[in-house]
PDB file of C-alpha atoms in Angstrom:
ATOM      1  CA  MET V   1     -51.114 -38.557 -24.876  1.00 23.00           C
ATOM      2  CA  PRO V   2     -49.442 -36.619 -21.665  1.00 28.00           C
ATOM      3  CA  ASN V   3     -51.834 -35.106 -19.414  1.00 27.00           C
ATOM      4  CA  ARG V   4     -51.654 -31.227 -18.832  1.00 24.00           C
ATOM      5  CA  PHE V   5     -50.446 -29.476 -16.034  1.00 26.00           C
ATOM      6  CA  ASN V   6     -50.425 -25.770 -14.968  1.00 31.00           C
ATOM      7  CA  SER V   7     -46.644 -25.600 -14.013  1.00 32.00           C
ATOM      8  CA  PRO V   8     -43.883 -27.845 -13.805  1.00 32.00           C
ATOM      9  CA  THR V   9     -43.929 -27.250 -10.216  1.00 33.00           C
ATOM     10  CA  GLN V  10     -46.503 -29.830  -9.965  1.00 34.00           C
ATOM     11  CA  ALA V  11     -46.507 -33.738  -9.974  1.00 37.00           C
ATOM     12  CA  LEU V  12     -46.677 -35.373 -13.514  1.00 36.00           C
ATOM     13  CA  GLY V  13     -48.260 -38.527 -13.637  1.00 36.00           C
ATOM     14  CA  ALA V  14     -47.788 -39.478 -10.021  1.00 39.00           C
ATOM     15  CA  ALA V  15     -49.935 -42.570  -9.257  1.00 39.00           C
ATOM     16  CA  ALA V  16     -50.292 -44.365  -6.117  1.00 42.00           C
ATOM     17  CA  GLY V  17     -47.614 -46.813  -5.481  1.00 68.00           C
ATOM     18  CA  THR V  18     -45.633 -45.017  -7.844  1.00 88.00           C
ATOM     19  CA  LEU V  19     -42.951 -41.954  -7.845  1.00 96.00           C
ATOM     20  CA  PRO V  20     -43.917 -39.059  -9.479  1.00 95.00           C
ATOM     21  CA  THR V  21     -42.396 -38.543 -12.818  1.00 95.00           C
ATOM     22  CA  ARG V  22     -40.319 -35.625 -11.612  1.00 96.00           C
ATOM     23  CA  ALA V  23     -36.546 -35.351 -10.094  1.00 98.00           C
ATOM     24  CA  GLY V  24     -35.505 -36.152  -6.740  1.00 98.00           C
ATOM     25  CA  VAL V  25     -32.477 -36.333  -4.777  1.00 97.00           C
ATOM     26  CA  GLY V  26     -30.615 -38.454  -2.594  1.00 97.00           C
ATOM     27  CA  LEU V  27     -31.303 -37.091   1.447  1.00 97.00           C
ATOM     28  CA  LYS V  28     -28.290 -36.338   2.962  1.00 96.00           C
ATOM     29  CA  PRO V  29     -28.372 -35.396   6.927  1.00 96.00           C
ATOM     30  CA  ALA V  30     -26.702 -32.592   6.470  1.00 95.00           C
ATOM     31  CA  HIS V  31     -30.120 -31.165   4.344  1.00 97.00           C
ATOM     32  CA  TYR V  32     -32.770 -32.328   6.714  1.00 98.00           C
ATOM     33  CA  GLN V  33     -33.182 -29.862   9.007  1.00 97.00           C
ATOM     34  CA  GLU V  34     -33.281 -26.951   5.939  1.00 97.00           C
ATOM     35  CA  ILE V  35     -35.485 -29.364   3.613  1.00 98.00           C
ATOM     36  CA  LEU V  36     -37.966 -29.073   6.616  1.00 98.00           C
ATOM     37  CA  ALA V  37     -37.683 -25.681   7.443  1.00 97.00           C
ATOM     38  CA  THR V  38     -38.042 -24.562   3.861  1.00 97.00           C
ATOM     39  CA  GLN V  39     -40.109 -27.400   2.184  1.00 96.00           C
ATOM     40  CA  PRO V  40     -38.764 -27.258  -1.258  1.00 97.00           C
ATOM     41  CA  ASN V  41     -40.643 -28.465  -4.483  1.00 96.00           C
ATOM     42  CA  ILE V  42     -39.342 -31.480  -5.200  1.00 96.00           C
ATOM     43  CA  GLY V  43     -40.289 -34.602  -6.551  1.00 97.00           C
ATOM     44  CA  PHE V  44     -39.129 -37.366  -4.347  1.00 98.00           C
ATOM     45  CA  PHE V  45     -36.265 -38.097  -1.907  1.00 98.00           C
ATOM     46  CA  GLU V  46     -34.061 -41.208  -1.998  1.00 98.00           C
ATOM     47  CA  VAL V  47     -32.178 -42.817   0.756  1.00 98.00           C
ATOM     48  CA  HIS V  48     -30.004 -45.976   1.359  1.00 96.00           C
ATOM     49  CA  ALA V  49     -31.447 -48.745   3.221  1.00 96.00           C
ATOM     50  CA  GLU V  50     -28.370 -49.653   5.033  1.00 94.00           C
ATOM     51  CA  ASN V  51     -28.067 -46.043   6.472  1.00 95.00           C
ATOM     52  CA  TYR V  52     -31.507 -47.195   8.142  1.00 97.00           C
ATOM     53  CA  MET V  53     -31.198 -50.633   9.825  1.00 94.00           C
ATOM     54  CA  VAL V  54     -31.510 -49.444  13.224  1.00 90.00           C
ATOM     55  CA  PRO V  55     -34.902 -49.295  15.531  1.00 88.00           C
ATOM     56  CA  GLY V  56     -34.127 -45.232  16.006  1.00 92.00           C
ATOM     57  CA  GLY V  57     -31.967 -42.290  16.645  1.00 95.00           C
ATOM     58  CA  PRO V  58     -31.989 -39.291  14.687  1.00 96.00           C
ATOM     59  CA  PHE V  59     -31.996 -40.669  11.214  1.00 97.00           C
ATOM     60  CA  HIS V  60     -35.430 -42.030  11.767  1.00 98.00           C
ATOM     61  CA  HIS V  61     -36.618 -38.953  13.498  1.00 98.00           C
ATOM     62  CA  TYR V  62     -35.990 -36.762  10.521  1.00 98.00           C
ATOM     63  CA  LEU V  63     -36.777 -39.567   7.783  1.00 98.00           C
ATOM     64  CA  THR V  64     -40.234 -39.714   9.469  1.00 98.00           C
ATOM     65  CA  ARG V  65     -41.047 -36.160   9.036  1.00 98.00           C
ATOM     66  CA  ILE V  66     -39.837 -35.967   5.527  1.00 98.00           C
ATOM     67  CA  ARG V  67     -41.301 -39.132   4.818  1.00 98.00           C
ATOM     68  CA  GLU V  68     -44.892 -37.334   6.068  1.00 97.00           C
ATOM     69  CA  ARG V  69     -44.523 -34.196   3.084  1.00 97.00           C
ATOM     70  CA  TYR V  70     -42.464 -36.153   0.112  1.00 98.00           C
ATOM     71  CA  ALA V  71     -42.527 -39.261  -1.944  1.00 98.00           C
ATOM     72  CA  LEU V  72     -39.836 -41.711  -1.187  1.00 98.00           C
ATOM     73  CA  SER V  73     -37.359 -44.141  -2.819  1.00 98.00           C
ATOM     74  CA  ILE V  74     -35.420 -46.686  -0.517  1.00 98.00           C
ATOM     75  CA  HIS V  75     -32.052 -47.902  -2.503  1.00 96.00           C
ATOM     76  CA  GLY V  76     -30.187 -50.857  -1.340  1.00 93.00           C
ATOM     77  CA  VAL V  77     -26.560 -51.261  -1.743  1.00 87.00           C
ATOM     78  CA  GLY V  78     -25.830 -54.484   0.397  1.00 85.00           C
ATOM     79  CA  LEU V  79     -27.841 -57.018  -0.605  1.00 89.00           C
ATOM     80  CA  SER V  80     -25.053 -58.314  -2.883  1.00 87.00           C
ATOM     81  CA  ILE V  81     -27.701 -59.904  -5.800  1.00 87.00           C
ATOM     82  CA  GLY V  82     -24.765 -61.090  -7.919  1.00 80.00           C
ATOM     83  CA  ALA V  83     -22.977 -63.037  -5.110  1.00 76.00           C
ATOM     84  CA  ASP V  84     -22.212 -66.932  -5.664  1.00 83.00           C
ATOM     85  CA  ALA V  85     -23.927 -67.535  -2.588  1.00 82.00           C
ATOM     86  CA  SER V  86     -27.137 -67.224  -0.802  1.00 87.00           C
ATOM     87  CA  LEU V  87     -28.749 -64.358   0.244  1.00 91.00           C
ATOM     88  CA  ASP V  88     -28.667 -62.873   3.621  1.00 91.00           C
ATOM     89  CA  VAL V  89     -31.971 -63.506   4.890  1.00 94.00           C
ATOM     90  CA  GLU V  90     -31.089 -61.410   8.336  1.00 95.00           C
ATOM     91  CA  HIS V  91     -30.720 -58.175   5.668  1.00 93.00           C
ATOM     92  CA  LEU V  92     -33.695 -59.087   3.813  1.00 96.00           C
ATOM     93  CA  ASP V  93     -35.726 -58.996   7.126  1.00 97.00           C
ATOM     94  CA  ALA V  94     -34.316 -55.992   8.233  1.00 97.00           C
ATOM     95  CA  LEU V  95     -35.396 -54.627   4.539  1.00 97.00           C
ATOM     96  CA  ALA V  96     -38.828 -55.439   4.906  1.00 97.00           C
ATOM     97  CA  ALA V  97     -39.018 -54.125   8.075  1.00 97.00           C
ATOM     98  CA  LEU V  98     -37.976 -51.017   6.923  1.00 97.00           C
ATOM     99  CA  LEU V  99     -39.807 -51.188   3.717  1.00 97.00           C
ATOM    100  CA  ALA V 100     -43.251 -51.761   5.892  1.00 97.00           C
ATOM    101  CA  ARG V 101     -42.355 -48.791   8.270  1.00 97.00           C
ATOM    102  CA  TYR V 102     -41.748 -46.142   5.486  1.00 97.00           C
ATOM    103  CA  GLN V 103     -43.946 -47.512   2.721  1.00 97.00           C
ATOM    104  CA  PRO V 104     -41.804 -46.225  -0.051  1.00 98.00           C
ATOM    105  CA  GLN V 105     -42.834 -45.755  -3.953  1.00 98.00           C
ATOM    106  CA  SER V 106     -40.054 -47.159  -5.022  1.00 97.00           C
ATOM    107  CA  PHE V 107     -36.998 -50.094  -3.983  1.00 97.00           C
ATOM    108  CA  SER V 108     -34.122 -50.491  -5.815  1.00 97.00           C
ATOM    109  CA  GLU V 109     -30.783 -52.605  -5.486  1.00 95.00           C
ATOM    110  CA  HIS V 110     -27.627 -53.078  -7.498  1.00 92.00           C
ATOM    111  CA  LEU V 111     -26.762 -55.414 -10.063  1.00 91.00           C
ATOM    112  CA  ALA V 112     -23.471 -56.131  -8.193  1.00 81.00           C
ATOM    113  CA  TRP V 113     -21.927 -58.528  -5.222  1.00 55.00           C
ATOM    114  CA  SER V 114     -20.172 -57.631  -2.408  1.00 63.00           C
ATOM    115  CA  THR V 115     -19.958 -60.840  -0.379  1.00 53.00           C
ATOM    116  CA  HIS V 116     -17.282 -63.760  -0.140  1.00 55.00           C
ATOM    117  CA  GLY V 117     -17.704 -66.121   2.229  1.00 57.00           C
ATOM    118  CA  PRO V 118     -18.225 -64.242   5.388  1.00 60.00           C
ATOM    119  CA  ALA V 119     -16.738 -61.172   4.433  1.00 56.00           C
ATOM    120  CA  PHE V 120     -18.411 -57.954   3.227  1.00 51.00           C
ATOM    121  CA  LEU V 121     -16.381 -56.033   0.821  1.00 48.00           C
ATOM    122  CA  ASN V 122     -17.771 -52.103   0.576  1.00 56.00           C
ATOM    123  CA  ASP V 123     -18.158 -52.030  -2.674  1.00 54.00           C
ATOM    124  CA  LEU V 124     -20.458 -52.890  -5.871  1.00 60.00           C
ATOM    125  CA  LEU V 125     -18.053 -55.157  -7.663  1.00 65.00           C
ATOM    126  CA  PRO V 126     -18.913 -56.704 -11.527  1.00 74.00           C
ATOM    127  CA  MET V 127     -19.620 -60.026 -12.745  1.00 77.00           C
ATOM    128  CA  PRO V 128     -19.671 -61.791 -15.938  1.00 82.00           C
ATOM    129  CA  TYR V 129     -22.380 -61.673 -17.929  1.00 92.00           C
ATOM    130  CA  ASN V 130     -23.004 -65.124 -18.879  1.00 93.00           C
ATOM    131  CA  THR V 131     -25.894 -68.211 -18.148  1.00 94.00           C
ATOM    132  CA  ALA V 132     -24.461 -69.453 -14.799  1.00 91.00           C
ATOM    133  CA  THR V 133     -24.728 -65.733 -13.579  1.00 91.00           C
ATOM    134  CA  LEU V 134     -27.808 -65.264 -15.111  1.00 95.00           C
ATOM    135  CA  GLN V 135     -29.580 -67.901 -12.913  1.00 95.00           C
ATOM    136  CA  ARG V 136     -28.075 -67.175 -10.017  1.00 93.00           C
ATOM    137  CA  VAL V 137     -29.377 -63.336 -10.231  1.00 94.00           C
ATOM    138  CA  CYS V 138     -32.743 -64.299 -11.193  1.00 96.00           C
ATOM    139  CA  ASP V 139     -33.090 -67.067  -8.302  1.00 96.00           C
ATOM    140  CA  HIS V 140     -31.663 -64.226  -5.777  1.00 95.00           C
ATOM    141  CA  ILE V 141     -34.230 -61.381  -7.060  1.00 96.00           C
ATOM    142  CA  ASP V 142     -37.296 -63.807  -7.163  1.00 97.00           C
ATOM    143  CA  GLN V 143     -36.159 -64.683  -3.318  1.00 96.00           C
ATOM    144  CA  VAL V 144     -36.042 -60.592  -2.877  1.00 96.00           C
ATOM    145  CA  GLN V 145     -39.473 -59.922  -4.469  1.00 97.00           C
ATOM    146  CA  SER V 146     -40.892 -62.784  -2.704  1.00 97.00           C
ATOM    147  CA  HIS V 147     -39.793 -61.928   0.858  1.00 97.00           C
ATOM    148  CA  LEU V 148     -40.294 -58.433   0.580  1.00 96.00           C
ATOM    149  CA  GLY V 149     -43.820 -58.910  -0.956  1.00 96.00           C
ATOM    150  CA  ARG V 150     -43.010 -56.059  -3.721  1.00 96.00           C
ATOM    151  CA  ARG V 151     -41.560 -55.175  -7.683  1.00 97.00           C
ATOM    152  CA  MET V 152     -37.750 -54.244  -7.274  1.00 97.00           C
ATOM    153  CA  LEU V 153     -36.143 -52.055  -9.467  1.00 98.00           C
ATOM    154  CA  LEU V 154     -32.645 -53.287 -10.533  1.00 96.00           C
ATOM    155  CA  GLU V 155     -29.564 -51.159 -11.299  1.00 96.00           C
ATOM    156  CA  ASN V 156     -27.299 -51.531 -14.176  1.00 95.00           C
ATOM    157  CA  PRO V 157     -23.561 -51.040 -12.618  1.00 91.00           C
ATOM    158  CA  ALA V 158     -20.890 -48.684 -13.661  1.00 81.00           C
ATOM    159  CA  THR V 159     -17.729 -51.316 -14.627  1.00 78.00           C
ATOM    160  CA  TYR V 160     -14.153 -51.259 -14.919  1.00 72.00           C
ATOM    161  CA  VAL V 161     -13.428 -54.200 -16.059  1.00 71.00           C
ATOM    162  CA  GLU V 162     -15.047 -56.784 -18.315  1.00 78.00           C
ATOM    163  CA  PHE V 163     -14.916 -60.578 -18.100  1.00 67.00           C
ATOM    164  CA  ALA V 164     -13.446 -62.980 -20.998  1.00 71.00           C
ATOM    165  CA  ALA V 165     -16.777 -65.517 -19.557  1.00 73.00           C
ATOM    166  CA  SER V 166     -19.434 -63.074 -20.609  1.00 76.00           C
ATOM    167  CA  THR V 167     -21.232 -64.402 -23.642  1.00 85.00           C
ATOM    168  CA  TRP V 168     -24.124 -61.635 -23.384  1.00 89.00           C
ATOM    169  CA  ASP V 169     -23.788 -57.933 -23.934  1.00 93.00           C
ATOM    170  CA  GLU V 170     -25.293 -56.166 -20.450  1.00 93.00           C
ATOM    171  CA  GLY V 171     -28.393 -54.649 -22.169  1.00 95.00           C
ATOM    172  CA  THR V 172     -29.487 -58.316 -23.170  1.00 95.00           C
ATOM    173  CA  PHE V 173     -28.399 -60.111 -19.614  1.00 94.00           C
ATOM    174  CA  LEU V 174     -30.791 -57.091 -18.113  1.00 96.00           C
ATOM    175  CA  THR V 175     -33.731 -57.655 -20.446  1.00 97.00           C
ATOM    176  CA  GLU V 176     -33.337 -61.511 -19.703  1.00 97.00           C
ATOM    177  CA  VAL V 177     -33.450 -60.942 -16.139  1.00 97.00           C
ATOM    178  CA  VAL V 178     -36.800 -58.563 -16.277  1.00 97.00           C
ATOM    179  CA  ARG V 179     -38.292 -60.767 -18.321  1.00 97.00           C
ATOM    180  CA  ARG V 180     -37.597 -63.960 -15.884  1.00 97.00           C
ATOM    181  CA  THR V 181     -37.976 -62.147 -12.583  1.00 97.00           C
ATOM    182  CA  GLY V 182     -40.812 -59.276 -13.415  1.00 97.00           C
ATOM    183  CA  CYS V 183     -38.526 -56.726 -11.875  1.00 97.00           C
ATOM    184  CA  GLY V 184     -38.010 -53.085 -13.059  1.00 97.00           C
ATOM    185  CA  LEU V 185     -35.027 -51.547 -14.550  1.00 97.00           C
ATOM    186  CA  LEU V 186     -33.355 -48.715 -12.483  1.00 97.00           C
ATOM    187  CA  LEU V 187     -31.410 -46.952 -15.312  1.00 98.00           C
ATOM    188  CA  ASP V 188     -28.226 -45.084 -14.017  1.00 96.00           C
ATOM    189  CA  VAL V 189     -27.218 -43.047 -16.969  1.00 97.00           C
ATOM    190  CA  ASN V 190     -23.972 -41.939 -15.607  1.00 94.00           C
ATOM    191  CA  ASN V 191     -23.053 -45.654 -15.040  1.00 95.00           C
ATOM    192  CA  VAL V 192     -23.856 -46.104 -18.788  1.00 96.00           C
ATOM    193  CA  HIS V 193     -21.787 -43.143 -19.639  1.00 95.00           C
ATOM    194  CA  VAL V 194     -18.821 -44.327 -17.366  1.00 93.00           C
ATOM    195  CA  SER V 195     -19.054 -48.086 -18.413  1.00 90.00           C
ATOM    196  CA  SER V 196     -19.053 -46.956 -22.097  1.00 94.00           C
ATOM    197  CA  VAL V 197     -16.021 -44.635 -21.844  1.00 90.00           C
ATOM    198  CA  ASN V 198     -14.139 -47.206 -19.855  1.00 86.00           C
ATOM    199  CA  HIS V 199     -14.793 -49.801 -22.571  1.00 85.00           C
ATOM    200  CA  GLY V 200     -15.130 -47.845 -25.893  1.00 91.00           C
ATOM    201  CA  ARG V 201     -18.143 -48.640 -26.457  1.00 94.00           C
ATOM    202  CA  ASP V 202     -21.153 -46.362 -27.924  1.00 97.00           C
ATOM    203  CA  ALA V 203     -23.385 -45.589 -25.247  1.00 96.00           C
ATOM    204  CA  GLN V 204     -26.453 -44.529 -26.823  1.00 97.00           C
ATOM    205  CA  ALA V 205     -26.962 -48.107 -28.913  1.00 97.00           C
ATOM    206  CA  THR V 206     -26.262 -49.401 -25.104  1.00 97.00           C
ATOM    207  CA  ILE V 207     -29.220 -47.274 -23.798  1.00 97.00           C
ATOM    208  CA  ARG V 208     -30.871 -48.666 -26.804  1.00 97.00           C
ATOM    209  CA  SER V 209     -30.099 -52.159 -25.761  1.00 97.00           C
ATOM    210  CA  MET V 210     -31.959 -51.850 -22.558  1.00 97.00           C
ATOM    211  CA  PRO V 211     -35.624 -52.950 -21.389  1.00 97.00           C
ATOM    212  CA  LEU V 212     -36.687 -49.508 -21.454  1.00 97.00           C
ATOM    213  CA  ALA V 213     -40.491 -50.024 -21.000  1.00 96.00           C
ATOM    214  CA  GLN V 214     -39.850 -51.350 -17.521  1.00 97.00           C
ATOM    215  CA  VAL V 215     -37.451 -48.408 -16.354  1.00 97.00           C
ATOM    216  CA  GLY V 216     -38.944 -47.419 -12.931  1.00 97.00           C
ATOM    217  CA  GLU V 217     -36.561 -44.846 -12.128  1.00 98.00           C
ATOM    218  CA  ILE V 218     -33.407 -43.173 -13.977  1.00 98.00           C
ATOM    219  CA  HIS V 219     -30.146 -41.881 -11.739  1.00 97.00           C
ATOM    220  CA  LEU V 220     -27.650 -39.097 -12.286  1.00 97.00           C
ATOM    221  CA  ALA V 221     -24.817 -38.215 -11.109  1.00 92.00           C
ATOM    222  CA  GLY V 222     -20.917 -37.286 -11.255  1.00 90.00           C
ATOM    223  CA  PHE V 223     -17.913 -39.008 -11.944  1.00 78.00           C
ATOM    224  CA  ALA V 224     -14.222 -38.208 -11.500  1.00 79.00           C
ATOM    225  CA  GLN V 225     -11.431 -39.089 -14.053  1.00 73.00           C
ATOM    226  CA  ALA V 226      -8.057 -41.461 -13.934  1.00 72.00           C
ATOM    227  CA  GLN V 227      -6.201 -43.322 -16.052  1.00 72.00           C
ATOM    228  CA  ASP V 228      -5.347 -47.257 -15.720  1.00 72.00           C
ATOM    229  CA  GLY V 229      -2.398 -48.941 -16.113  1.00 69.00           C
ATOM    230  CA  ASN V 230      -1.703 -48.019 -19.771  1.00 76.00           C
ATOM    231  CA  GLY V 231      -2.337 -44.602 -19.425  1.00 73.00           C
ATOM    232  CA  ASP V 232      -6.042 -44.452 -21.086  1.00 77.00           C
ATOM    233  CA  LEU V 233      -8.847 -42.629 -19.575  1.00 77.00           C
ATOM    234  CA  LEU V 234     -10.751 -44.560 -16.947  1.00 82.00           C
ATOM    235  CA  LEU V 235     -13.919 -43.036 -15.450  1.00 81.00           C
ATOM    236  CA  ILE V 236     -15.067 -43.707 -11.766  1.00 81.00           C
ATOM    237  CA  ASP V 237     -18.299 -43.444 -10.680  1.00 75.00           C
ATOM    238  CA  SER V 238     -17.700 -41.085  -7.594  1.00 81.00           C
ATOM    239  CA  HIS V 239     -21.005 -38.983  -6.789  1.00 75.00           C
ATOM    240  CA  ASP V 240     -19.162 -36.095  -5.796  1.00 84.00           C
ATOM    241  CA  THR V 241     -19.109 -34.030  -8.740  1.00 92.00           C
ATOM    242  CA  PRO V 242     -22.130 -31.960 -10.349  1.00 93.00           C
ATOM    243  CA  VAL V 243     -23.430 -33.954 -13.592  1.00 95.00           C
ATOM    244  CA  ALA V 244     -21.513 -33.495 -16.566  1.00 94.00           C
ATOM    245  CA  GLN V 245     -22.561 -32.138 -19.608  1.00 95.00           C
ATOM    246  CA  ALA V 246     -21.926 -35.602 -21.561  1.00 96.00           C
ATOM    247  CA  VAL V 247     -24.298 -36.983 -19.060  1.00 96.00           C
ATOM    248  CA  TRP V 248     -27.239 -34.740 -19.056  1.00 97.00           C
ATOM    249  CA  GLU V 249     -26.751 -35.459 -23.171  1.00 96.00           C
ATOM    250  CA  LEU V 250     -26.695 -38.747 -23.097  1.00 97.00           C
ATOM    251  CA  TYR V 251     -29.996 -38.040 -20.322  1.00 97.00           C
ATOM    252  CA  ALA V 252     -32.169 -35.920 -22.952  1.00 96.00           C
ATOM    253  CA  PHE V 253     -31.475 -39.055 -25.343  1.00 96.00           C
ATOM    254  CA  THR V 254     -32.329 -41.680 -22.959  1.00 97.00           C
ATOM    255  CA  LEU V 255     -36.012 -39.673 -22.066  1.00 96.00           C
ATOM    256  CA  GLY V 256     -36.240 -39.198 -26.149  1.00 94.00           C
ATOM    257  CA  LEU V 257     -36.925 -43.024 -25.839  1.00 96.00           C
ATOM    258  CA  THR V 258     -38.225 -43.587 -22.358  1.00 95.00           C
ATOM    259  CA  GLY V 259     -40.575 -40.585 -22.225  1.00 94.00           C
ATOM    260  CA  PRO V 260     -41.029 -38.872 -18.765  1.00 95.00           C
ATOM    261  CA  VAL V 261     -39.698 -41.325 -15.802  1.00 96.00           C
ATOM    262  CA  ALA V 262     -38.637 -40.544 -12.081  1.00 97.00           C
ATOM    263  CA  THR V 263     -35.165 -39.076 -11.842  1.00 98.00           C
ATOM    264  CA  LEU V 264     -32.858 -38.981  -8.929  1.00 96.00           C
ATOM    265  CA  LEU V 265     -29.603 -36.666  -8.263  1.00 96.00           C
ATOM    266  CA  GLU V 266     -27.151 -38.645  -6.586  1.00 95.00           C
ATOM    267  CA  ARG V 267     -24.525 -36.845  -4.883  1.00 94.00           C
ATOM    268  CA  ASP V 268     -22.676 -38.923  -1.937  1.00 89.00           C
ATOM    269  CA  ASN V 269     -19.512 -36.795  -1.346  1.00 86.00           C
ATOM    270  CA  ASP V 270     -18.427 -33.460  -1.633  1.00 89.00           C
ATOM    271  CA  VAL V 271     -22.099 -32.578  -0.887  1.00 93.00           C
ATOM    272  CA  PRO V 272     -22.796 -29.048  -1.606  1.00 95.00           C
ATOM    273  CA  ALA V 273     -25.021 -26.553  -0.383  1.00 96.00           C
ATOM    274  CA  TRP V 274     -28.488 -27.476  -0.598  1.00 97.00           C
ATOM    275  CA  PRO V 275     -29.612 -24.677  -2.852  1.00 96.00           C
ATOM    276  CA  VAL V 276     -26.615 -25.258  -5.264  1.00 95.00           C
ATOM    277  CA  LEU V 277     -28.194 -29.500  -5.297  1.00 95.00           C
ATOM    278  CA  LEU V 278     -31.374 -27.965  -5.480  1.00 96.00           C
ATOM    279  CA  ALA V 279     -30.442 -26.146  -8.369  1.00 95.00           C
ATOM    280  CA  GLU V 280     -28.956 -29.372 -10.264  1.00 94.00           C
ATOM    281  CA  VAL V 281     -32.143 -31.102  -9.198  1.00 96.00           C
ATOM    282  CA  GLY V 282     -34.297 -28.183 -11.339  1.00 96.00           C
ATOM    283  CA  VAL V 283     -32.651 -28.884 -14.206  1.00 95.00           C
ATOM    284  CA  ALA V 284     -33.800 -32.801 -14.555  1.00 96.00           C
ATOM    285  CA  ASP V 285     -37.189 -31.260 -13.582  1.00 95.00           C
ATOM    286  CA  ARG V 286     -37.666 -28.634 -16.547  1.00 94.00           C
ATOM    287  CA  GLN V 287     -36.312 -31.698 -18.999  1.00 94.00           C
ATOM    288  CA  LEU V 288     -39.078 -33.649 -18.037  1.00 94.00           C
ATOM    289  CA  TRP V 289     -41.495 -30.518 -18.087  1.00 91.00           C
ATOM    290  CA  GLU V 290     -40.340 -29.650 -21.220  1.00 90.00           C
ATOM    291  CA  LEU V 291     -40.924 -33.174 -22.160  1.00 87.00           C
ATOM    292  CA  HIS V 292     -44.657 -33.450 -21.059  1.00 78.00           C
ATOM    293  CA  GLN V 293     -44.828 -30.016 -22.869  1.00 78.00           C
ATOM    294  CA  ARG V 294     -43.878 -30.435 -26.189  1.00 71.00           C
ATOM    295  CA  ASP V 295     -45.935 -34.049 -27.092  1.00 55.00           C
ATOM    296  CA  GLU V 296     -42.764 -34.928 -28.422  1.00 47.00           C
ATOM    297  CA  ARG V 297     -39.353 -36.487 -28.573  1.00 45.00           C
ATOM    298  CA  PRO V 298     -36.344 -36.114 -27.595  1.00 45.00           C
ATOM    299  CA  ALA V 299     -35.871 -33.504 -24.985  1.00 40.00           C
ATOM    300  CA  ARG V 300     -34.050 -30.346 -25.508  1.00 39.00           C
ATOM    301  CA  VAL V 301     -30.727 -30.719 -23.889  1.00 40.00           C
ATOM    302  CA  LEU V 302     -30.121 -27.855 -21.499  1.00 39.00           C
ATOM    303  CA  ASP V 303     -27.173 -26.083 -20.324  1.00 44.00           C
ATOM    304  CA  ALA V 304     -26.670 -27.916 -17.137  1.00 42.00           C
ATOM    305  CA  SER V 305     -23.056 -26.490 -16.599  1.00 42.00           C
ATOM    306  CA  GLN V 306     -23.997 -23.112 -16.537  1.00 43.00           C
ATOM    307  CA  GLN V 307     -27.079 -23.365 -14.774  1.00 40.00           C
ATOM    308  CA  ILE V 308     -25.474 -24.913 -11.769  1.00 39.00           C
ATOM    309  CA  GLN V 309     -22.499 -22.580 -11.778  1.00 44.00           C
ATOM    310  CA  ASP V 310     -24.641 -19.411 -11.558  1.00 44.00           C
ATOM    311  CA  VAL V 311     -26.563 -21.071  -8.289  1.00 39.00           C
ATOM    312  CA  SER V 312     -23.443 -22.445  -6.895  1.00 40.00           C
ATOM    313  CA  THR V 313     -21.714 -18.586  -7.387  1.00 43.00           C
ATOM    314  CA  ARG V 314     -25.408 -17.026  -5.753  1.00 40.00           C
ATOM    315  CA  ALA V 315     -24.862 -19.528  -2.775  1.00 38.00           C
ATOM    316  CA  HIS V 316     -21.229 -18.804  -2.017  1.00 39.00           C
ATOM    317  CA  GLU V 317     -21.810 -14.740  -2.156  1.00 43.00           C
ATOM    318  CA  VAL V 318     -24.716 -15.058   0.220  1.00 35.00           C
ATOM    319  CA  ALA V 319     -22.490 -17.699   2.530  1.00 38.00           C
ATOM    320  CA  ALA V 320     -19.367 -14.684   2.374  1.00 40.00           C
TER     321      ALA V 320
END
C-alpha cells in the first residue's frame, strides 16, 4: 500500500540513495540562474556526465549550488558499453571522480557503442542481440560497477535498423543482462515507441517483455518524423519536441505495470523557456501523484499536449 501524502508537491517515496518518485528534468545551462532564483518544486535534475568532466568552471559552479537543493541523476553518453573493445579506464576514472564529487542518487548509461579503434563516434549505435554481445555487455557492466563501486542503470536504445545476427529480442536480452550483472534498467519509454514504430512491433508487448521489477528510472522525450529509403515512416529520437501523446499513453501503460517510478523529461535540442519545460514535467508529476492516490493501476492518461500548449502560449504572451 503506497504511503499517503498531503499534496503532489511532496517527494513521493524518496529514500536515501534513490531518486524521489517524482518527475525531473535534464539540467540545461540556459536555466541555471532561473532555477536558483525561483527554486522550483521539482523531483530531481539530470546531467550528462561528459559535460562535467573538467575540474572547474561555470558548469560546476551552478551544479554545485543546485545539487545542494535537489536530488541528482548523472547520465553517461560516452562509455560505449557495447563496443567490441575494452572500456576506456581514463573515462571510468573521470566518471568515478564526478560521482564522488556530487554523490548522485542515480548513475546510468546506454546499451550502445560509440567507439571503433581510436575513433570516437558522436552517436549511440545499436548492436546485434546475441550471445557474444551479451557476454561483452555483461563483462563491461561488471567492470563499470566494480570501478565505480555502485549499481548502474542501463538504458534501452532507440534503434533504426535491426540485425540478422540477433538471436534474442530486446526485452529478453535486457532481462538477461540485468540478471547476470545485477544492474538496473533505465526504461526509456520514448525509445520503446520509436523503435516499435520503426520495426513494426507492438510497443506494449515490448514494455511487458522488459525486466520491469528492476526499473530505477524512466525517460520521456520527443521525437522527429522522417522517411526511410523506401518512403516508410521513420521516427528519430531527437529530443527537440514536447513528448507526443502516444508516448504519454505508453507511459501511463508502463506505470500501470511498474507502479510509480522516478521519471525524467529529456529536452536536449530546441530547448524551450523554463516555464514551458516545467509545465511538461508537471504532467508526469501529476500522473505519478494520481497513481499514488488511487492505489490502483493503470494511471489515467492526461491530455498532455493541450496542457503544454496552454503553458507555452502563456509564456510567449509574457515574453511579448
